[in-house]
């Protein structure tokens, strides 16, 4: 069955959209801007869809498009920001709390054994299924389930998280 370009791309977006949004959120630290970033990167990818011969490389293409687009937006905003002596009428969002939580989570993940850390990152950050993780790690699905379970138990019992 030959699927059309549009059907293939739509299927890719449905499958990988949540993972791409998480990656974009890491780049932007803002949900709305992350959604815009994913949309811009997917638009560029759609235009290049026929030139991407290796479908396994699509994620890399989209992520590179997100990084390049984010850099471009950052440069454009940098030119639009001017110092002023006046304070804004509304308070500015304080990202300190989010940054602190990110640091705590990063430290907790680093304390996990490598296999547990990798399994948790693939499962929850990359949104992969247990079957996909098993293939990547070269282990059984049951091993992936028990590894993730042990890691999550360890994270829940870690006094520095939460």
mmCIF file of N, CA and C in Angstrom, residues 6-118:
data_model
loop_
_atom_site.group_PDB
_atom_site.id
_atom_site.type_symbol
_atom_site.label_atom_id
_atom_site.label_comp_id
_atom_site.label_asym_id
_atom_site.label_seq_id
_atom_site.Cartn_x
_atom_site.Cartn_y
_atom_site.Cartn_z
ATOM 1 N N UNK A 6 1.239 13.208 2.362
ATOM 2 C CA UNK A 6 0.430 13.848 3.403
ATOM 3 C C UNK A 6 0.072 12.848 4.508
ATOM 4 N N UNK A 7 -0.314 11.639 4.147
ATOM 5 C CA UNK A 7 -0.675 10.612 5.126
ATOM 6 C C UNK A 7 0.535 10.199 5.965
ATOM 7 N N UNK A 8 1.674 10.033 5.312
ATOM 8 C CA UNK A 8 2.901 9.679 6.024
ATOM 9 C C UNK A 8 3.275 10.755 7.035
ATOM 10 N N UNK A 9 3.206 11.995 6.590
ATOM 11 C CA UNK A 9 3.579 13.107 7.464
ATOM 12 C C UNK A 9 2.600 13.232 8.629
ATOM 13 N N UNK A 10 1.314 13.086 8.340
ATOM 14 C CA UNK A 10 0.295 13.166 9.390
ATOM 15 C C UNK A 10 0.525 12.081 10.445
ATOM 16 N N UNK A 11 0.868 10.871 9.997
ATOM 17 C CA UNK A 11 1.144 9.769 10.912
ATOM 18 C C UNK A 11 2.380 10.084 11.771
ATOM 19 N N UNK A 12 3.402 10.635 11.136
ATOM 20 C CA UNK A 12 4.613 11.021 11.874
ATOM 21 C C UNK A 12 4.270 12.051 12.958
ATOM 22 N N UNK A 13 3.499 13.064 12.596
ATOM 23 C CA UNK A 13 3.125 14.106 13.569
ATOM 24 C C UNK A 13 2.340 13.509 14.732
ATOM 25 N N UNK A 14 1.425 12.611 14.436
ATOM 26 C CA UNK A 14 0.618 11.996 15.496
ATOM 27 C C UNK A 14 1.488 11.166 16.428
ATOM 28 N N UNK A 15 2.436 10.429 15.865
ATOM 29 C CA UNK A 15 3.301 9.562 16.668
ATOM 30 C C UNK A 15 4.320 10.352 17.484
ATOM 31 N N UNK A 16 4.953 11.331 16.892
ATOM 32 C CA UNK A 16 6.094 11.992 17.522
ATOM 33 C C UNK A 16 5.776 13.378 18.081
ATOM 34 N N UNK A 17 4.577 13.884 17.854
ATOM 35 C CA UNK A 17 4.220 15.225 18.308
ATOM 36 C C UNK A 17 4.487 15.487 19.780
ATOM 37 N N UNK A 18 4.016 14.618 20.687
ATOM 38 C CA UNK A 18 4.254 14.870 22.114
ATOM 39 C C UNK A 18 5.743 14.921 22.491
ATOM 40 N N UNK A 19 6.533 14.030 21.922
ATOM 41 C CA UNK A 19 7.971 14.027 22.229
ATOM 42 C C UNK A 19 8.641 15.285 21.682
ATOM 43 N N UNK A 20 8.226 15.706 20.496
ATOM 44 C CA UNK A 20 8.800 16.925 19.917
ATOM 45 C C UNK A 20 8.408 18.149 20.742
ATOM 46 N N UNK A 21 7.190 18.155 21.260
ATOM 47 C CA UNK A 21 6.757 19.273 22.097
ATOM 48 C C UNK A 21 7.566 19.325 23.389
ATOM 49 N N UNK A 22 7.867 18.181 23.967
ATOM 50 C CA UNK A 22 8.709 18.169 25.176
ATOM 51 C C UNK A 22 10.107 18.710 24.868
ATOM 52 N N UNK A 23 10.654 18.316 23.733
ATOM 53 C CA UNK A 23 11.985 18.813 23.358
ATOM 54 C C UNK A 23 11.942 20.322 23.131
ATOM 55 N N UNK A 24 10.891 20.801 22.481
ATOM 56 C CA UNK A 24 10.749 22.240 22.232
ATOM 57 C C UNK A 24 10.565 22.999 23.549
ATOM 58 N N UNK A 25 9.877 22.396 24.496
ATOM 59 C CA UNK A 25 9.697 23.028 25.803
ATOM 60 C C UNK A 25 11.030 23.215 26.509
ATOM 61 N N UNK A 26 11.937 22.270 26.316
ATOM 62 C CA UNK A 26 13.269 22.396 26.903
ATOM 63 C C UNK A 26 14.038 23.552 26.257
ATOM 64 N N UNK A 27 13.783 23.783 24.981
ATOM 65 C CA UNK A 27 14.472 24.870 24.279
ATOM 66 C C UNK A 27 13.908 26.237 24.639
ATOM 67 N N UNK A 28 12.608 26.314 24.895
ATOM 68 C CA UNK A 28 11.962 27.616 25.067
ATOM 69 C C UNK A 28 11.575 27.956 26.493
ATOM 70 N N UNK A 29 11.313 26.961 27.316
ATOM 71 C CA UNK A 29 10.821 27.150 28.692
ATOM 72 C C UNK A 29 9.464 27.840 28.735
ATOM 73 N N UNK A 30 8.726 27.778 27.634
ATOM 74 C CA UNK A 30 7.397 28.397 27.568
ATOM 75 C C UNK A 30 6.517 27.515 26.685
ATOM 76 N N UNK A 31 5.393 27.067 27.199
ATOM 77 C CA UNK A 31 4.528 26.117 26.485
ATOM 78 C C UNK A 31 4.040 26.673 25.148
ATOM 79 N N UNK A 32 3.548 27.907 25.145
ATOM 80 C CA UNK A 32 3.017 28.490 23.909
ATOM 81 C C UNK A 32 4.117 28.662 22.865
ATOM 82 N N UNK A 33 5.267 29.129 23.307
ATOM 83 C CA UNK A 33 6.382 29.298 22.374
ATOM 84 C C UNK A 33 6.875 27.941 21.869
ATOM 85 N N UNK A 34 6.839 26.926 22.726
ATOM 86 C CA UNK A 34 7.237 25.573 22.324
ATOM 87 C C UNK A 34 6.298 25.044 21.241
ATOM 88 N N UNK A 35 5.001 25.294 21.399
ATOM 89 C CA UNK A 35 4.037 24.855 20.393
ATOM 90 C C UNK A 35 4.306 25.545 19.059
ATOM 91 N N UNK A 36 4.596 26.851 19.114
ATOM 92 C CA UNK A 36 4.928 27.590 17.894
ATOM 93 C C UNK A 36 6.194 27.042 17.250
ATOM 94 N N UNK A 37 7.170 26.712 18.086
ATOM 95 C CA UNK A 37 8.442 26.190 17.587
ATOM 96 C C UNK A 37 8.249 24.849 16.886
ATOM 97 N N UNK A 38 7.470 23.964 17.493
ATOM 98 C CA UNK A 38 7.202 22.658 16.867
ATOM 99 C C UNK A 38 6.479 22.861 15.545
ATOM 100 N N UNK A 39 5.505 23.756 15.534
ATOM 101 C CA UNK A 39 4.745 23.997 14.314
ATOM 102 C C UNK A 39 5.653 24.527 13.202
ATOM 103 N N UNK A 40 6.537 25.456 13.538
ATOM 104 C CA UNK A 40 7.458 26.013 12.542
ATOM 105 C C UNK A 40 8.410 24.933 12.018
ATOM 106 N N UNK A 41 8.934 24.111 12.916
ATOM 107 C CA UNK A 41 9.860 23.052 12.512
ATOM 108 C C UNK A 41 9.152 22.002 11.658
ATOM 109 N N UNK A 42 7.922 21.666 12.020
ATOM 110 C CA UNK A 42 7.174 20.677 11.229
ATOM 111 C C UNK A 42 6.814 21.230 9.849
ATOM 112 N N UNK A 43 6.552 22.520 9.764
ATOM 113 C CA UNK A 43 6.282 23.130 8.458
ATOM 114 C C UNK A 43 7.515 23.018 7.558
ATOM 115 N N UNK A 44 8.690 23.276 8.116
ATOM 116 C CA UNK A 44 9.932 23.138 7.346
ATOM 117 C C UNK A 44 10.156 21.680 6.951
ATOM 118 N N UNK A 45 9.848 20.781 7.861
ATOM 119 C CA UNK A 45 10.035 19.353 7.587
ATOM 120 C C UNK A 45 9.086 18.885 6.494
ATOM 121 N N UNK A 46 7.855 19.357 6.518
ATOM 122 C CA UNK A 46 6.886 18.962 5.504
ATOM 123 C C UNK A 46 7.363 19.377 4.115
ATOM 124 N N UNK A 47 7.945 20.573 4.034
ATOM 125 C CA UNK A 47 8.448 21.047 2.744
ATOM 126 C C UNK A 47 9.611 20.187 2.243
ATOM 127 N N UNK A 48 10.372 19.610 3.166
ATOM 128 C CA UNK A 48 11.534 18.794 2.803
ATOM 129 C C UNK A 48 11.233 17.293 2.844
ATOM 130 N N UNK A 49 9.987 16.913 3.108
ATOM 131 C CA UNK A 49 9.621 15.516 3.347
ATOM 132 C C UNK A 49 10.108 14.578 2.235
ATOM 133 N N UNK A 50 9.969 14.980 0.995
ATOM 134 C CA UNK A 50 10.357 14.115 -0.118
ATOM 135 C C UNK A 50 11.873 13.962 -0.226
ATOM 136 N N UNK A 51 12.625 14.890 0.351
ATOM 137 C CA UNK A 51 14.091 14.817 0.292
ATOM 138 C C UNK A 51 14.674 14.003 1.442
ATOM 139 N N UNK A 52 13.869 13.685 2.445
ATOM 140 C CA UNK A 52 14.351 12.902 3.581
ATOM 141 C C UNK A 52 14.153 11.428 3.234
ATOM 142 N N UNK A 53 15.210 10.788 2.779
ATOM 143 C CA UNK A 53 15.124 9.391 2.329
ATOM 144 C C UNK A 53 15.070 8.415 3.494
ATOM 145 N N UNK A 54 15.783 8.714 4.542
ATOM 146 C CA UNK A 54 15.839 7.825 5.704
ATOM 147 C C UNK A 54 14.807 8.294 6.730
ATOM 148 N N UNK A 55 13.683 7.605 6.802
ATOM 149 C CA UNK A 55 12.607 8.023 7.710
ATOM 150 C C UNK A 55 13.029 7.934 9.179
ATOM 151 N N UNK A 56 14.051 7.147 9.473
ATOM 152 C CA UNK A 56 14.558 7.069 10.844
ATOM 153 C C UNK A 56 15.279 8.352 11.233
ATOM 154 N N UNK A 57 15.651 9.161 10.247
ATOM 155 C CA UNK A 57 16.381 10.406 10.508
ATOM 156 C C UNK A 57 15.456 11.616 10.638
ATOM 157 N N UNK A 58 14.158 11.409 10.538
ATOM 158 C CA UNK A 58 13.218 12.535 10.565
ATOM 159 C C UNK A 58 13.276 13.281 11.900
ATOM 160 N N UNK A 59 13.345 12.541 13.017
ATOM 161 C CA UNK A 59 13.418 13.206 14.323
ATOM 162 C C UNK A 59 14.618 14.143 14.390
ATOM 163 N N UNK A 60 15.740 13.681 13.919
ATOM 164 C CA UNK A 60 16.940 14.521 13.915
ATOM 165 C C UNK A 60 16.761 15.759 13.059
ATOM 166 N N UNK A 61 16.108 15.595 11.918
ATOM 167 C CA UNK A 61 15.847 16.728 11.031
ATOM 168 C C UNK A 61 14.946 17.751 11.725
ATOM 169 N N UNK A 62 13.881 17.266 12.356
ATOM 170 C CA UNK A 62 12.937 18.168 13.027
ATOM 171 C C UNK A 62 13.618 18.875 14.209
ATOM 172 N N UNK A 63 14.386 18.133 14.988
ATOM 173 C CA UNK A 63 15.072 18.734 16.135
ATOM 174 C C UNK A 63 16.079 19.796 15.678
ATOM 175 N N UNK A 64 16.792 19.517 14.598
ATOM 176 C CA UNK A 64 17.739 20.503 14.064
ATOM 177 C C UNK A 64 16.977 21.740 13.598
ATOM 178 N N UNK A 65 15.831 21.537 12.951
ATOM 179 C CA UNK A 65 15.000 22.664 12.515
ATOM 180 C C UNK A 65 14.513 23.473 13.722
ATOM 181 N N UNK A 66 14.168 22.782 14.822
ATOM 182 C CA UNK A 66 13.732 23.494 16.032
ATOM 183 C C UNK A 66 14.868 24.335 16.604
ATOM 184 N N UNK A 67 16.051 23.754 16.679
ATOM 185 C CA UNK A 67 17.196 24.490 17.237
ATOM 186 C C UNK A 67 17.514 25.703 16.365
ATOM 187 N N UNK A 68 17.573 25.498 15.050
ATOM 188 C CA UNK A 68 17.880 26.618 14.154
ATOM 189 C C UNK A 68 16.818 27.708 14.225
ATOM 190 N N UNK A 69 15.559 27.305 14.283
ATOM 191 C CA UNK A 69 14.463 28.278 14.367
ATOM 192 C C UNK A 69 14.524 29.031 15.689
ATOM 193 N N UNK A 70 14.776 28.305 16.780
ATOM 194 C CA UNK A 70 14.860 28.954 18.095
ATOM 195 C C UNK A 70 16.005 29.965 18.122
ATOM 196 N N UNK A 71 17.138 29.612 17.553
ATOM 197 C CA UNK A 71 18.269 30.546 17.502
ATOM 198 C C UNK A 71 17.889 31.781 16.700
ATOM 199 N N UNK A 72 17.231 31.566 15.593
ATOM 200 C CA UNK A 72 16.795 32.688 14.753
ATOM 201 C C UNK A 72 15.835 33.606 15.519
ATOM 202 N N UNK A 73 14.864 33.001 16.219
ATOM 203 C CA UNK A 73 13.919 33.797 17.006
ATOM 204 C C UNK A 73 14.631 34.538 18.119
ATOM 205 N N UNK A 74 15.577 33.866 18.757
ATOM 206 C CA UNK A 74 16.320 34.489 19.852
ATOM 207 C C UNK A 74 17.089 35.707 19.339
ATOM 208 N N UNK A 75 17.738 35.568 18.197
ATOM 209 C CA UNK A 75 18.489 36.694 17.627
ATOM 210 C C UNK A 75 17.563 37.850 17.281
ATOM 211 N N UNK A 76 16.399 37.524 16.718
ATOM 212 C CA UNK A 76 15.443 38.565 16.340
ATOM 213 C C UNK A 76 14.943 39.307 17.586
ATOM 214 N N UNK A 77 14.610 38.549 18.656
ATOM 215 C CA UNK A 77 14.144 39.176 19.895
ATOM 216 C C UNK A 77 15.229 40.022 20.536
ATOM 217 N N UNK A 78 16.456 39.532 20.445
ATOM 218 C CA UNK A 78 17.571 40.256 21.039
ATOM 219 C C UNK A 78 17.670 41.663 20.442
ATOM 220 N N UNK A 79 17.384 41.784 19.171
ATOM 221 C CA UNK A 79 17.426 43.082 18.515
ATOM 222 C C UNK A 79 16.245 43.970 18.913
ATOM 223 N N UNK A 80 15.164 43.356 19.379
ATOM 224 C CA UNK A 80 13.962 44.103 19.731
ATOM 225 C C UNK A 80 13.934 44.537 21.193
ATOM 226 N N UNK A 81 14.858 44.062 22.013
ATOM 227 C CA UNK A 81 14.866 44.374 23.435
ATOM 228 C C UNK A 81 15.813 45.543 23.690
ATOM 229 N N UNK A 82 15.256 46.570 24.316
ATOM 230 C CA UNK A 82 16.050 47.744 24.627
ATOM 231 C C UNK A 82 15.989 48.020 26.123
ATOM 232 N N UNK A 83 17.108 48.409 26.731
ATOM 233 C CA UNK A 83 17.078 48.751 28.153
ATOM 234 C C UNK A 83 16.216 49.990 28.381
ATOM 235 N N UNK A 84 15.599 50.050 29.565
ATOM 236 C CA UNK A 84 14.749 51.187 29.884
ATOM 237 C C UNK A 84 14.839 51.505 31.370
ATOM 238 N N UNK A 85 14.527 52.718 31.717
ATOM 239 C CA UNK A 85 14.506 53.118 33.116
ATOM 240 C C UNK A 85 13.138 52.865 33.743
ATOM 241 N N UNK A 86 12.138 52.545 32.925
ATOM 242 C CA UNK A 86 10.785 52.333 33.422
ATOM 243 C C UNK A 86 10.557 50.861 33.740
ATOM 244 N N UNK A 87 9.856 50.611 34.832
ATOM 245 C CA UNK A 87 9.497 49.255 35.207
ATOM 246 C C UNK A 87 8.188 48.867 34.524
ATOM 247 N N UNK A 88 8.011 47.610 34.171
ATOM 248 C CA UNK A 88 6.752 47.195 33.548
ATOM 249 C C UNK A 88 5.607 47.265 34.553
ATOM 250 N N UNK A 89 4.381 47.441 34.035
ATOM 251 C CA UNK A 89 3.197 47.519 34.887
ATOM 252 C C UNK A 89 2.870 46.183 35.545
ATOM 253 N N UNK A 90 3.134 45.103 34.864
ATOM 254 C CA UNK A 90 2.826 43.783 35.423
ATOM 255 C C UNK A 90 4.128 43.081 35.798
ATOM 256 N N UNK A 91 4.071 42.198 36.778
ATOM 257 C CA UNK A 91 5.294 41.502 37.191
ATOM 258 C C UNK A 91 5.800 40.565 36.097
ATOM 259 N N UNK A 92 7.077 40.409 36.060
ATOM 260 C CA UNK A 92 7.719 39.521 35.098
ATOM 261 C C UNK A 92 7.716 38.103 35.674
ATOM 262 N N UNK A 93 7.471 37.117 34.815
ATOM 263 C CA UNK A 93 7.442 35.712 35.246
ATOM 264 C C UNK A 93 8.803 35.329 35.821
ATOM 265 N N UNK A 94 8.774 34.744 37.006
ATOM 266 C CA UNK A 94 9.999 34.306 37.663
ATOM 267 C C UNK A 94 10.209 32.830 37.362
ATOM 268 N N UNK A 95 11.250 32.526 36.599
ATOM 269 C CA UNK A 95 11.537 31.152 36.198
ATOM 270 C C UNK A 95 12.401 30.423 37.228
ATOM 271 N N UNK A 96 12.676 31.063 38.343
ATOM 272 C CA UNK A 96 13.574 30.486 39.341
ATOM 273 C C UNK A 96 13.056 29.154 39.854
ATOM 274 N N UNK A 97 11.776 29.081 40.190
ATOM 275 C CA UNK A 97 11.214 27.848 40.744
ATOM 276 C C UNK A 97 11.319 26.694 39.756
ATOM 277 N N UNK A 98 10.974 26.983 38.475
ATOM 278 C CA UNK A 98 11.083 25.943 37.452
ATOM 279 C C UNK A 98 12.526 25.487 37.291
ATOM 280 N N UNK A 99 13.442 26.427 37.342
ATOM 281 C CA UNK A 99 14.860 26.111 37.207
ATOM 282 C C UNK A 99 15.337 25.255 38.370
ATOM 283 N N UNK A 100 14.881 25.581 39.582
ATOM 284 C CA UNK A 100 15.258 24.797 40.760
ATOM 285 C C UNK A 100 14.725 23.368 40.649
ATOM 286 N N UNK A 101 13.483 23.210 40.212
ATOM 287 C CA UNK A 101 12.907 21.875 40.045
ATOM 288 C C UNK A 101 13.669 21.078 38.987
ATOM 289 N N UNK A 102 14.029 21.748 37.915
ATOM 290 C CA UNK A 102 14.802 21.098 36.861
ATOM 291 C C UNK A 102 16.143 20.617 37.406
ATOM 292 N N UNK A 103 16.803 21.445 38.207
ATOM 293 C CA UNK A 103 18.095 21.075 38.795
ATOM 294 C C UNK A 103 17.956 19.882 39.740
ATOM 295 N N UNK A 104 16.912 19.885 40.572
ATOM 296 C CA UNK A 104 16.689 18.781 41.507
ATOM 297 C C UNK A 104 16.444 17.483 40.737
ATOM 298 N N UNK A 105 15.602 17.550 39.702
ATOM 299 C CA UNK A 105 15.301 16.366 38.900
ATOM 300 C C UNK A 105 16.559 15.864 38.194
ATOM 301 N N UNK A 106 17.331 16.767 37.639
ATOM 302 C CA UNK A 106 18.569 16.373 36.952
ATOM 303 C C UNK A 106 19.530 15.670 37.906
ATOM 304 N N UNK A 107 19.688 16.212 39.107
ATOM 305 C CA UNK A 107 20.586 15.580 40.095
ATOM 306 C C UNK A 107 20.066 14.201 40.503
ATOM 307 N N UNK A 108 18.753 14.086 40.684
ATOM 308 C CA UNK A 108 18.171 12.797 41.071
ATOM 309 C C UNK A 108 18.376 11.757 39.969
ATOM 310 N N UNK A 109 18.173 12.161 38.719
ATOM 311 C CA UNK A 109 18.369 11.238 37.607
ATOM 312 C C UNK A 109 19.824 10.804 37.499
ATOM 313 N N UNK A 110 20.738 11.700 37.780
ATOM 314 C CA UNK A 110 22.164 11.366 37.704
ATOM 315 C C UNK A 110 22.567 10.336 38.759
ATOM 316 N N UNK A 111 21.813 10.279 39.866
ATOM 317 C CA UNK A 111 22.123 9.311 40.916
ATOM 318 C C UNK A 111 21.650 7.898 40.571
ATOM 319 N N UNK A 112 20.798 7.771 39.566
ATOM 320 C CA UNK A 112 20.333 6.448 39.149
ATOM 321 C C UNK A 112 21.452 5.725 38.396
ATOM 322 N N UNK A 113 21.473 4.397 38.479
ATOM 323 C CA UNK A 113 22.406 3.645 37.636
ATOM 324 C C UNK A 113 22.110 3.949 36.160
ATOM 325 N N UNK A 114 23.113 3.821 35.335
ATOM 326 C CA UNK A 114 22.998 4.229 33.931
ATOM 327 C C UNK A 114 21.814 3.587 33.207
ATOM 328 N N UNK A 115 21.615 2.284 33.381
ATOM 329 C CA UNK A 115 20.525 1.599 32.678
ATOM 330 C C UNK A 115 19.167 2.128 33.136
ATOM 331 N N UNK A 116 19.001 2.354 34.441
ATOM 332 C CA UNK A 116 17.734 2.895 34.942
ATOM 333 C C UNK A 116 17.505 4.315 34.407
ATOM 334 N N UNK A 117 18.552 5.121 34.451
ATOM 335 C CA UNK A 117 18.429 6.503 33.969
ATOM 336 C C UNK A 117 18.038 6.518 32.491
ATOM 337 N N UNK A 118 18.694 5.692 31.696
ATOM 338 C CA UNK A 118 18.401 5.631 30.269
ATOM 339 C C UNK A 118 16.968 5.163 30.029
#
